[in-house]
Coordinates of C-alpha atoms and ligand atoms in Angstrom, one line a residue:
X498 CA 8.6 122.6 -221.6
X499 CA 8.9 120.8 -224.8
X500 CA 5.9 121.0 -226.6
X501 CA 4.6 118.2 -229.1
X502 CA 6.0 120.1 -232.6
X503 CA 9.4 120.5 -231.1
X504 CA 9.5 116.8 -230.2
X505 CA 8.5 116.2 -233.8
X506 CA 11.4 118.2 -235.3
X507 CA 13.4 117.1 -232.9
X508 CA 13.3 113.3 -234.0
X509 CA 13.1 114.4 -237.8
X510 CA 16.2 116.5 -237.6
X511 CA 17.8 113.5 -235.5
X512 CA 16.6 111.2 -238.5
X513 CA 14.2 109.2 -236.4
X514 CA 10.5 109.5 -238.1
X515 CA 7.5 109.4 -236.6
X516 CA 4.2 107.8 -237.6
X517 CA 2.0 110.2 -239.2
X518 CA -0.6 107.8 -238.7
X519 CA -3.4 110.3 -237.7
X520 CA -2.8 112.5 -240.3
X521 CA -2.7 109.4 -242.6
X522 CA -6.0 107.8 -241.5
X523 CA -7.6 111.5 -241.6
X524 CA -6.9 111.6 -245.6
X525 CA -8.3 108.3 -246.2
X526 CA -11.3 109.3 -244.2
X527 CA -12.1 112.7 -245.8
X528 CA -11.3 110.8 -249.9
X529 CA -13.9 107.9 -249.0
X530 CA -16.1 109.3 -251.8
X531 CA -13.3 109.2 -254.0
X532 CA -11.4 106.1 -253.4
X533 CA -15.5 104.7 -254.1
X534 CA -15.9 106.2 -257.5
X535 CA -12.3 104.5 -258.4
X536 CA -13.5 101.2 -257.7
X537 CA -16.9 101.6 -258.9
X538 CA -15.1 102.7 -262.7
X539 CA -13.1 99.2 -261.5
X540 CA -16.2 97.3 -260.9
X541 CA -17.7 98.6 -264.6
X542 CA -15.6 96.7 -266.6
X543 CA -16.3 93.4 -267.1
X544 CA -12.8 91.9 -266.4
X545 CA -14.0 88.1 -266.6
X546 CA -10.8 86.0 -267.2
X547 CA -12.8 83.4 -268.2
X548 CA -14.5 84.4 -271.3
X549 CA -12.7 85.3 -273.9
X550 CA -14.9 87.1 -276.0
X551 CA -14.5 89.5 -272.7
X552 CA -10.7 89.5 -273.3
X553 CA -10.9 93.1 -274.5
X554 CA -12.1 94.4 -271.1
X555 CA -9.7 92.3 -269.2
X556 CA -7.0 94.3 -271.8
X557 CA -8.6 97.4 -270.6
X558 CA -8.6 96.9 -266.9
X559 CA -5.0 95.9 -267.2
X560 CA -4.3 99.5 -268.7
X561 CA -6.3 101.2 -266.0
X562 CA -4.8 99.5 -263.2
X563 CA -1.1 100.8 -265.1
X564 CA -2.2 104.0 -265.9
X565 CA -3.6 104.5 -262.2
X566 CA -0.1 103.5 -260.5
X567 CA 1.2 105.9 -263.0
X568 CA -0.9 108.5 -262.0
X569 CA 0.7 108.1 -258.3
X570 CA 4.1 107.8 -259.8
X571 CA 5.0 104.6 -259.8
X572 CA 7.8 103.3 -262.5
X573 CA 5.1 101.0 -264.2
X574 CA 5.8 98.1 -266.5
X575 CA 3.4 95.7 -268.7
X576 CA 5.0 92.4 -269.5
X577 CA 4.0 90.5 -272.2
X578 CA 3.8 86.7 -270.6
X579 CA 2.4 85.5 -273.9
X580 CA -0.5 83.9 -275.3
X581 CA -3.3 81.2 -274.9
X582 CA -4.1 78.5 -277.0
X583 CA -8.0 77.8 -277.3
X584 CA -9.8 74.2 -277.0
X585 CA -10.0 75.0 -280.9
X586 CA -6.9 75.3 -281.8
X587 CA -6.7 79.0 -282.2
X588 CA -4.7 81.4 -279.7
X589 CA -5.1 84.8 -277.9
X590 CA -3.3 87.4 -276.0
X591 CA -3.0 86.9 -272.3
X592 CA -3.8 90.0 -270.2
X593 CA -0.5 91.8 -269.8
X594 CA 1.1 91.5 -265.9
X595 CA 1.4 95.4 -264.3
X596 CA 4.6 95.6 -262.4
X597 CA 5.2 98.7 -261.0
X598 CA 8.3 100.0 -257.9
X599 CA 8.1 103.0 -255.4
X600 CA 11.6 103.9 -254.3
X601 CA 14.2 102.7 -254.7
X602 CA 15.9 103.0 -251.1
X603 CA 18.3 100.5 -250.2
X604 CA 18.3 101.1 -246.6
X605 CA 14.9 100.6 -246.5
X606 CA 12.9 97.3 -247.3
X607 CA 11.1 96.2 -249.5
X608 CA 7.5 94.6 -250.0
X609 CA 6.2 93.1 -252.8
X610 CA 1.5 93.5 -253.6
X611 CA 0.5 90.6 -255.3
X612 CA -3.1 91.4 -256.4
X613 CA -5.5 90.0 -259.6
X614 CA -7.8 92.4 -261.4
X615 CA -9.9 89.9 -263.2
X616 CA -12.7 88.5 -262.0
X617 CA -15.3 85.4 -261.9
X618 CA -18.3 85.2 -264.0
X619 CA -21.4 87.5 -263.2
X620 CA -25.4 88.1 -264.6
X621 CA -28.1 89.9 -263.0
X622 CA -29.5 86.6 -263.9
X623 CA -27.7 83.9 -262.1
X624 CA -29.2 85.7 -258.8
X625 CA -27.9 89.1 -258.3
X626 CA -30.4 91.4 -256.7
X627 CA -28.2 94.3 -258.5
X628 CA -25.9 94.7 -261.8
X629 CA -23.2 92.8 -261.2
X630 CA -20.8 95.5 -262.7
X631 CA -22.5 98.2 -261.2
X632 CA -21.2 99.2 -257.7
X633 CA -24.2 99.3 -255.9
X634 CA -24.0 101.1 -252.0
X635 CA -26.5 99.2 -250.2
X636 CA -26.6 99.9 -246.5
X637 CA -22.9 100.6 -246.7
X638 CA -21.7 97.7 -248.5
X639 CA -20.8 98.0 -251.9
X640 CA -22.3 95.2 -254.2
X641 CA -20.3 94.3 -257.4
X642 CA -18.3 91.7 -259.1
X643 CA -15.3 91.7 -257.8
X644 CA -16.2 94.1 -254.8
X645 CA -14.0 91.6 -252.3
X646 CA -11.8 89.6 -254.8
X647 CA -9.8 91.4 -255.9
X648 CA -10.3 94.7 -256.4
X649 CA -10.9 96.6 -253.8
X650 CA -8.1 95.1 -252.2
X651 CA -5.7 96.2 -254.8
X652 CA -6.8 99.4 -254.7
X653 CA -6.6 99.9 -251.1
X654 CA -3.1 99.2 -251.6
X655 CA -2.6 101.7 -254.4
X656 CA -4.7 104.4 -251.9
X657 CA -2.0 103.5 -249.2
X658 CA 0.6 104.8 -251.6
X659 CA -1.2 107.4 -253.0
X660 CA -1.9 108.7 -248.8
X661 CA 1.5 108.7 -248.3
X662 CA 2.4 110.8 -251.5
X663 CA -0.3 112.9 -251.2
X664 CA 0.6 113.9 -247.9
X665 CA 4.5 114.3 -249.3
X666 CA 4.9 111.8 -246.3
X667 CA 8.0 109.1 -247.1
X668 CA 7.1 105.7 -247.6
X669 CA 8.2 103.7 -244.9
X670 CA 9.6 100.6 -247.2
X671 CA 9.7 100.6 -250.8
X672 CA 6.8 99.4 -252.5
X673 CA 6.3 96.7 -255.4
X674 CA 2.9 95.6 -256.8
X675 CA 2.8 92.7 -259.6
X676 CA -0.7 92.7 -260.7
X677 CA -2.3 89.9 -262.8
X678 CA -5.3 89.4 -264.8
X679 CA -5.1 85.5 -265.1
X680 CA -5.9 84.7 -261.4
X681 CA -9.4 83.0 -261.9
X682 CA -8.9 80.5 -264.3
X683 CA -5.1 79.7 -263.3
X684 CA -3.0 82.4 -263.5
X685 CA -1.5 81.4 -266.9
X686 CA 1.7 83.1 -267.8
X687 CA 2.1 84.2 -264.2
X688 CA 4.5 81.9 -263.5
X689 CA 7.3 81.6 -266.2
X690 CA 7.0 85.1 -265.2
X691 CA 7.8 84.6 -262.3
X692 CA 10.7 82.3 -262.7
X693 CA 11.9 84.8 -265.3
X694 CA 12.2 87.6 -263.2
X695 CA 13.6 86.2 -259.9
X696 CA 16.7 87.9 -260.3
X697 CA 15.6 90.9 -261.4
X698 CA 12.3 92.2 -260.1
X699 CA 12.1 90.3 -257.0
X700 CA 15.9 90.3 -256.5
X701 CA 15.5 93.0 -253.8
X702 CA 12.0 92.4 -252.7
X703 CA 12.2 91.1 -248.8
X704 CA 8.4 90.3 -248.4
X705 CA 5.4 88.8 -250.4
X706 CA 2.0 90.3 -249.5
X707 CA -1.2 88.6 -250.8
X708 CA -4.8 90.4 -249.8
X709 CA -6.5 88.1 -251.8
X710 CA -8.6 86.1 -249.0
X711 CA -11.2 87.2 -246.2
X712 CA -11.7 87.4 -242.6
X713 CA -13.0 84.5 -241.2
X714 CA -15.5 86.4 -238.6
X715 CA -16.1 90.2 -238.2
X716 CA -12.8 89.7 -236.1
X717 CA -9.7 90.8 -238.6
X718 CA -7.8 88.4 -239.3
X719 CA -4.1 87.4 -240.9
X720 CA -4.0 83.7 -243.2
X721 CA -0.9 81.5 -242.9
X722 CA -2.0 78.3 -244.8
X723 CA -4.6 77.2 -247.6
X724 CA -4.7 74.2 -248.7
X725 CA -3.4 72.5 -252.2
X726 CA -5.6 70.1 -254.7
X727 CA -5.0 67.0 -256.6
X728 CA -7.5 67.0 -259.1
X729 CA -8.4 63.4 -260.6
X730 CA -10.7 61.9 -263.6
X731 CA -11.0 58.4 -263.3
X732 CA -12.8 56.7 -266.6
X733 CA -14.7 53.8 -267.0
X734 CA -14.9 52.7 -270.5
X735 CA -17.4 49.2 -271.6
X736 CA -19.5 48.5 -274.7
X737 CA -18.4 50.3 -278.1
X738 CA -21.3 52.4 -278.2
X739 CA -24.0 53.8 -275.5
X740 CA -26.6 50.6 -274.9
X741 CA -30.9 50.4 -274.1
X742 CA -30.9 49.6 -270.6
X743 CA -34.2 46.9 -271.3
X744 CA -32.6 45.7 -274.3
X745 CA -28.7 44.9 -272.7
X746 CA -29.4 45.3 -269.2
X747 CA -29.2 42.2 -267.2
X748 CA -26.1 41.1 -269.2
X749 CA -23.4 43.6 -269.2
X750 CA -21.6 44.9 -266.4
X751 CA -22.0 49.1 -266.4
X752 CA -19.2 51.3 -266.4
X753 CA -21.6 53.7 -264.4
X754 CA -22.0 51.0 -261.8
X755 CA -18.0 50.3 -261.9
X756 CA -17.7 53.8 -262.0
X757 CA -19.8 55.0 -258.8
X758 CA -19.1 51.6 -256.4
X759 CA -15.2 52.4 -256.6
X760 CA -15.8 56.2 -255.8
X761 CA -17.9 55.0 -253.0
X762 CA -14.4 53.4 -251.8
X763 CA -12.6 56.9 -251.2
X764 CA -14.1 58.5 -248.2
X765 CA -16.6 56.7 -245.6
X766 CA -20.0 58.6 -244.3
X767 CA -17.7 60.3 -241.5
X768 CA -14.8 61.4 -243.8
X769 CA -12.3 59.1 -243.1
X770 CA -10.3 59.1 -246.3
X771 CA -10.1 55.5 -247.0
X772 CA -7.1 55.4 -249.9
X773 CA -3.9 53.8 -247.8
X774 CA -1.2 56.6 -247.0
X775 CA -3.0 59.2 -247.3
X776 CA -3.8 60.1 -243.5
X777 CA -0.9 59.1 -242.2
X778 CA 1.4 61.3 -244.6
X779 CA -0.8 64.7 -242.6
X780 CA 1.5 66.3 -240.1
X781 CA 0.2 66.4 -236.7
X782 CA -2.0 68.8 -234.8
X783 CA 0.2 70.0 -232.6
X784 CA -1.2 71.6 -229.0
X785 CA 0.1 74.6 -229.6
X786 CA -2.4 74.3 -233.3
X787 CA -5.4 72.9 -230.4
X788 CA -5.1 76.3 -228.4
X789 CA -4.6 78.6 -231.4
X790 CA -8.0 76.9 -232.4
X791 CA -9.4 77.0 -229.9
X792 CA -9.1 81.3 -229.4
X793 CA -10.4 81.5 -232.8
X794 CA -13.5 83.5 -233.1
X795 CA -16.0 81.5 -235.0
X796 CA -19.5 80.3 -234.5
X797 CA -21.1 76.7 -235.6
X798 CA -24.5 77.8 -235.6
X799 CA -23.9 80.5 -238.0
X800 CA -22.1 78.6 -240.2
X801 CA -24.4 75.7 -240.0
X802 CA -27.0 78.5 -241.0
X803 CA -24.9 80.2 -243.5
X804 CA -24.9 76.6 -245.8
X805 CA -28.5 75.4 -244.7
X806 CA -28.1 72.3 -242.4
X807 CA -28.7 70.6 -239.8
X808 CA -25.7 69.0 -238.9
X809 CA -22.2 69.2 -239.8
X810 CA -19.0 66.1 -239.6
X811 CA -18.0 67.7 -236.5
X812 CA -19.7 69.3 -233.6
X813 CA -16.7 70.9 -232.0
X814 CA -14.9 74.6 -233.3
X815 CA -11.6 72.6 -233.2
X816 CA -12.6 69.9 -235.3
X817 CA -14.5 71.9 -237.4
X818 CA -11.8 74.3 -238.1
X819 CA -8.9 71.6 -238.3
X820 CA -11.0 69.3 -241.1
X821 CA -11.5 72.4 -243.4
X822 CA -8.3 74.0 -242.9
X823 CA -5.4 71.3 -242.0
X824 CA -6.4 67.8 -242.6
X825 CA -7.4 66.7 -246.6
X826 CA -10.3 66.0 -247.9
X827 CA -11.8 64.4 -251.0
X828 CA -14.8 65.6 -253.0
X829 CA -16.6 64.6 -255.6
X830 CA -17.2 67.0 -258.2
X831 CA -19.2 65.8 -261.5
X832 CA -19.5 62.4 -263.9
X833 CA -19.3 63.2 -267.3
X834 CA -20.8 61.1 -270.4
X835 CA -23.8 60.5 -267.7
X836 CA -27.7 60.7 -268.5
X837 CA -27.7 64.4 -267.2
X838 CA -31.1 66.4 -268.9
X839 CA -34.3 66.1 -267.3
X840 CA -36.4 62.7 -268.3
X841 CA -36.4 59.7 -267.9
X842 CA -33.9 58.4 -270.8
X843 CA -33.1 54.6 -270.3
X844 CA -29.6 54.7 -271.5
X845 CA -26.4 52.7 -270.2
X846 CA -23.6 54.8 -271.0
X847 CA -21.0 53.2 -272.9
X848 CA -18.2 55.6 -271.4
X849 CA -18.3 57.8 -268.1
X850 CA -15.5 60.2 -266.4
X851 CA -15.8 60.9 -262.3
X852 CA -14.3 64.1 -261.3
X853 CA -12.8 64.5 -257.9
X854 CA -10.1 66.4 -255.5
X855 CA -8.4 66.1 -252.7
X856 CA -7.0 68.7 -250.8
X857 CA -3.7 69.2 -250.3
X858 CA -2.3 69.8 -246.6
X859 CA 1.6 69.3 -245.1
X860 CA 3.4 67.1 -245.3
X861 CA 1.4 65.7 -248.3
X862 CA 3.4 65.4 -251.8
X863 CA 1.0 65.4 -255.3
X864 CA 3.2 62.8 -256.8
X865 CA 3.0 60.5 -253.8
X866 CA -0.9 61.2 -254.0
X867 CA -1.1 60.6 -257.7
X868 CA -0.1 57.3 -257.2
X869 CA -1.7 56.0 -253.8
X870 CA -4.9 56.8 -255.7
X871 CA -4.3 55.4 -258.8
X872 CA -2.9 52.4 -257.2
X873 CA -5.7 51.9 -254.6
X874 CA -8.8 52.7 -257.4
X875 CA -7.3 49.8 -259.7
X876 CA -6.7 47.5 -256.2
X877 CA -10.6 48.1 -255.9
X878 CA -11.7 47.9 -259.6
X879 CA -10.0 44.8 -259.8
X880 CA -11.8 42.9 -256.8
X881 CA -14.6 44.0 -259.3
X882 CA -13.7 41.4 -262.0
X883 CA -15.2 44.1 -264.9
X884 CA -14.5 43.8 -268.1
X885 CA -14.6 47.1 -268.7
X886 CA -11.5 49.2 -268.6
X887 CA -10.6 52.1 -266.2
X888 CA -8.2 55.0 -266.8
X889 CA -7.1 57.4 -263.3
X890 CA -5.1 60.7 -264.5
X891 CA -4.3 63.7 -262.0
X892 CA -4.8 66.9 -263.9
X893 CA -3.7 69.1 -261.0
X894 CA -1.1 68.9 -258.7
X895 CA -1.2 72.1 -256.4
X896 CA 0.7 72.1 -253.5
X897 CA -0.5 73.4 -250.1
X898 CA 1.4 77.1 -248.7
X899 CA 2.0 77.1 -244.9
X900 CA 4.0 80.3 -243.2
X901 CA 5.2 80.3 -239.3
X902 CA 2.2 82.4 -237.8
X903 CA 5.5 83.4 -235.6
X904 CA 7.6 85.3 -238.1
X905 CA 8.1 89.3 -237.5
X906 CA 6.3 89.4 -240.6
X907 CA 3.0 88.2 -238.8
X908 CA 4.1 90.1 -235.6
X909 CA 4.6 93.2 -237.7
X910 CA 0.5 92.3 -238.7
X911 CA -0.6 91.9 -235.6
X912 CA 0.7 95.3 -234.7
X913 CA -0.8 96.7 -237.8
X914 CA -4.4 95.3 -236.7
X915 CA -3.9 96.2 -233.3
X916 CA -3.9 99.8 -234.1
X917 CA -6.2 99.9 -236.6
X918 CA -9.1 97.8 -234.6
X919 CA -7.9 97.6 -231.2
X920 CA -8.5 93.9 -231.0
X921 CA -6.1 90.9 -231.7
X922 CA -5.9 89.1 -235.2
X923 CA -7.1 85.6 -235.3
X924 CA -4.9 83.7 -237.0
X925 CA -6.3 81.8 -239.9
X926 CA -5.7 78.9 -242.9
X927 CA -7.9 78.7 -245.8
X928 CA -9.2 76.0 -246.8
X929 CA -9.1 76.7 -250.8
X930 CA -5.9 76.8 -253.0
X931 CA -4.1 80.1 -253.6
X932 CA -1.3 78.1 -255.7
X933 CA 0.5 81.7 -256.5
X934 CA 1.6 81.8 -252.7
X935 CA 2.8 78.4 -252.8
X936 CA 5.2 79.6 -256.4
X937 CA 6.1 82.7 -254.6
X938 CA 7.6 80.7 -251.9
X939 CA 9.2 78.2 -253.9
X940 CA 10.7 80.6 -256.6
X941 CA 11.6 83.6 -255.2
X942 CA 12.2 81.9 -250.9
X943 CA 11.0 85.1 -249.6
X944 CA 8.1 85.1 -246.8
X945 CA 4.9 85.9 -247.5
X946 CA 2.1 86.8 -245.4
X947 CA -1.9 86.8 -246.4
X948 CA -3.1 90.5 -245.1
X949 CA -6.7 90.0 -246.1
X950 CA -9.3 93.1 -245.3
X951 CA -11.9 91.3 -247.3
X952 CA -15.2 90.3 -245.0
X953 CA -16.4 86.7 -244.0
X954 CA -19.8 87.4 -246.3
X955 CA -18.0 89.0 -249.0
X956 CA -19.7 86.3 -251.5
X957 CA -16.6 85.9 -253.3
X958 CA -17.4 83.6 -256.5
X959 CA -21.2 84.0 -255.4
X960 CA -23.8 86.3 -256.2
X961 CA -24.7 89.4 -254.6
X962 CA -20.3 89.7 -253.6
X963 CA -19.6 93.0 -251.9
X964 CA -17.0 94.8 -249.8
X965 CA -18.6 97.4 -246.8
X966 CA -16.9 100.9 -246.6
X967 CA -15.8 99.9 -243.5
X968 CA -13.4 96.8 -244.7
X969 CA -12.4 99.3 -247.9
X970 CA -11.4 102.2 -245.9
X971 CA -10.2 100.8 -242.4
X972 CA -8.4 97.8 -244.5
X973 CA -6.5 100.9 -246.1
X974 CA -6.2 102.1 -242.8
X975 CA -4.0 98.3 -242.0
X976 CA -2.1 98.6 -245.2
X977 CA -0.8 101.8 -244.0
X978 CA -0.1 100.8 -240.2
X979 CA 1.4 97.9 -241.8
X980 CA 3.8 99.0 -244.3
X981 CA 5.4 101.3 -241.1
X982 CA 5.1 97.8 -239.1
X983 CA 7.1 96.5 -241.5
X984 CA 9.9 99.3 -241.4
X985 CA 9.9 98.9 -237.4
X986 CA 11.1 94.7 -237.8
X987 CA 15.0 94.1 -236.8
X988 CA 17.0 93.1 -239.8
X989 CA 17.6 89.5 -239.6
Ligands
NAG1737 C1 -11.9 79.7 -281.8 O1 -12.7 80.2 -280.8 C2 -12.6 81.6 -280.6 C3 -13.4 82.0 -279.3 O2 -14.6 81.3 -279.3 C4 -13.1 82.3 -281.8 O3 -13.0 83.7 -281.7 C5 -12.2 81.9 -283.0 O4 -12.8 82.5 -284.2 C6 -12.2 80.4 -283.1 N1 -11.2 80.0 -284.2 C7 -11.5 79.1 -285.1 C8 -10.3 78.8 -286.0 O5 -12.5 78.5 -285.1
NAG1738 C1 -6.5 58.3 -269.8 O1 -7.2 59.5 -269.6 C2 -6.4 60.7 -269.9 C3 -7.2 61.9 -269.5 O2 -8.6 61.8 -269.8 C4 -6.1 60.6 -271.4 O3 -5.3 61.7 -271.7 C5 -5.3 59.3 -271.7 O4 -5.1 59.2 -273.1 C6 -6.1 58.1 -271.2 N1 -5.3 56.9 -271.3 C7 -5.8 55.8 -271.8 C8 -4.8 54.7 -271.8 O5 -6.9 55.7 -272.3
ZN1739 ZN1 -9.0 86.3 -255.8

């Protein structure tokens, strides 16, 4: 009888190799501790993208993340993708982009990690019941500023390559990772970078992974949309100069009255978008969409709780789920130049700028947008006979990214989850803008997929954001069914 060791030389000797996976999983269980320390030195340093009196640390965290794919023995690569220019005038480094290639095998594929390193702004005193950049183990989740997004999702794509080396085990595909440190405040650079290397870098690359999103219920999940963003000021300018509302008032017309009864005009009380074109440029919800939605694990009364109300625009999971993720929106951000400090100051602002968005879904095109609004906000201004004068700009344009849930690529992640967890992804679209997918896509034309292992009440952005152990470790766990997932799709 042939016993299980001879089967297993048998198929090596024949060429055909077998998932280690057991022995795999085993090392990721018994280096838990370790692959924790790693991200806790990740979590000390204050990688904040946004302040740049922090840029040293982001410099830093750059050097670790290189010198810890080194380590493994990746061929690692900073590029220089330039500098920044300052609201003063002056300019500073951007962080460096990591690159960094395992094998080299043509007759294998090859994946491409896109990951960020920076992170949002944190202090223990915006709300955090710990030190932001100090991983804190609380009941098995691990609290810390950039816990979910991004880092310990980067890493558990370095351990995945670091399992299979340690264990002298072949990677299954070759491996890429392009690592940024620009992600939270645009990813500047990133994508001249991008364009510049297409040929080179990500000439043999076959697949785009991003893990930079979460689960949308403690079911695993795989992402195949977000959403994009037209971001608009529209300014109201009247008098020279800011006026005393009981000296003038009575016998000007207010920009801040101009100003607030025109954005009244772009959505009604049940979110209809009211600007002409807009809804009828959204693709249809197909029932193929309805069922998918409908499967979807995800519960209104929690997420009603999770937010703190009452009631919600729809009362239905579809609904629900098809407004945030696959129909636009528009929201209204801020006013600027308006009376904002406590007090009861009687000024009529001379000048005042509305900020708002709408998000960005197919088949929706930012330039088209740009002008329905603009057009349709002057249509409205005008039937207001001011004198005053009104200015619309769109200062982003990001498009939405949308994948076919039905590509190999997704199939090859549905495996991966179904060994890992035993249950079947849902299949999810973010609401939010991840406009590097969208660049991938439309640069490079390779498919990407959104792996995320990141949990729905990871607090990313928020105080108190964490990862558990158990999305850290069995996420690294998916990474590693994955990538032999991947090596198992039919060339096409
Ligand atoms: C511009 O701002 C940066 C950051 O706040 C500061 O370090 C720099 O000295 C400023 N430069 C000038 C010319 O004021
Ligand atoms: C309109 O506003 C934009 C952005 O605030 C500004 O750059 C532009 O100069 C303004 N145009 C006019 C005509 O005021
Ligand atoms: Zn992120």
């Amino acid at each position: 009888m042939m016993n299980s060791i001879t089967l297993v030389c048998l198929l090596m000797c024949t060429g055909v190799s077998s998932f280690r996976f057991e022995e795999l999983t085993q090392y990721v269980n018994s280096h838990e501790e370790e692959f924790i320390e790693t991200l806790r030195q990740w979590i000390a340093v204050e990688s904040d993208s946004s302040d740049v009196t922090k840029r040293s640390d982001l410099h830093r965290m750059m050097d670790m993340t290189a010198e810890k794919l080194r380590l493994i023995g990746g061929s690692v690569e900073m590029v220089d993708v330039g500098t920044q220019t300052l609201p003063n005038g002056s300019s500073i480094a951007l962080p460096k982009v990591v690159t960094a290639r395992f094998g080299e095998d043509p007759s294998k594929r090859t994946v491409c990690v896109y990951g960020h390193v920076d992170v949002q702004p944190a202090k223990k005193e915006d709300g955090w019941a710990t030190d932001p950049y100090e991983l804190t183990d609380i009941d098995g989740n691990l609290y810390g500023r950039g816990a979910s997004d991004n880092k310990a999702p980067v890493l558990a794509w370095i351990h995945t390559v670091e399992v299979y080396k340690a264990l002298n085990i072949d990677l299954p595909v070759n491996v890429k990772f392009i690592i940024e440190g620009m992600e939270e405040t645009g990813s500047n650079g990133l994508d001249d970078m991008i364009v510049a290397q297409k040929d080179s870098f990500f000439s043999d690359v076959d697949y785009i992974i991003i893990s930079d999103c979460v689960w949308l219920s403690k079911r695993p999940a795989l992402t195949y949309g977000t959403r994009g963003n037209c971001y608009f000021f529209a300014e109201v300018e009247g008098p020279k100069k800011d006026l005393h509302s009981g000296v003038y008032g009575g016998t000007v017309m207010e920009p801040m009255t101009d100003l607030i009864g025109i954005l009244d005009k772009l959505i009604s009380p049940s979110g209809k978008i009211l600007i002409p074109g807009i809804r009828e440029a959204v693709a249809h919800l197909s029932d193929e969409e309805w069922k998918m939605y409908q499967d979807i694990e995800f519960d209104l009364e929690s997420y009603k709780r999770e937010i703190g109300l009452s009631q919600l625009m729809y009362s239905n999971k579809v609904d629900l789920l098809a407004h945030r993720w696959r129909h636009p929106t528009v929201s209204i951000h801020g006013i600027e130049g308006a009376f904002s400090s406590p007090g009861t100051k009687t000024v009529i602002p001379a000048k005042v700028i509305a900020k708002f968005s709408i998000r960005q879904v197919p088949n929706m095109d930012p330039a088209m947008v740009e002008k329905q609004v603009t057009d349709y906000l002057h249509s409205v201004f005008a039937k207001r006979k001011s004198p005053n004068k009104l200015n619309v700009t769109m200062v982003i344009g990001a498009k939405p990214w949308l994948a076919d849930p039905k590509h190999p690529l997704y199939e090859a992640g549905k495996a991966a989850v179904k060994r890992v967890f035993a249950v079947e992804p849902d299949l999810i679209r973010e609401g939010g803008t991840i406009p590097i997918a969208r660049s991938f896509q439309d640069v490079t034309g390779k498919s990407i997929i959104m792996l995320p292992i990141g949990g729905f009440d990871d607090g990313l952005h928020s105080q108190n954001e964490k990862i558990s152990r158990y999305n850290y470790m069995e996420g690294t766990k998916l990474f590693i069914a994955f990538l032999h997932e991947v090596s198992q799709m039919e060339k096409h």
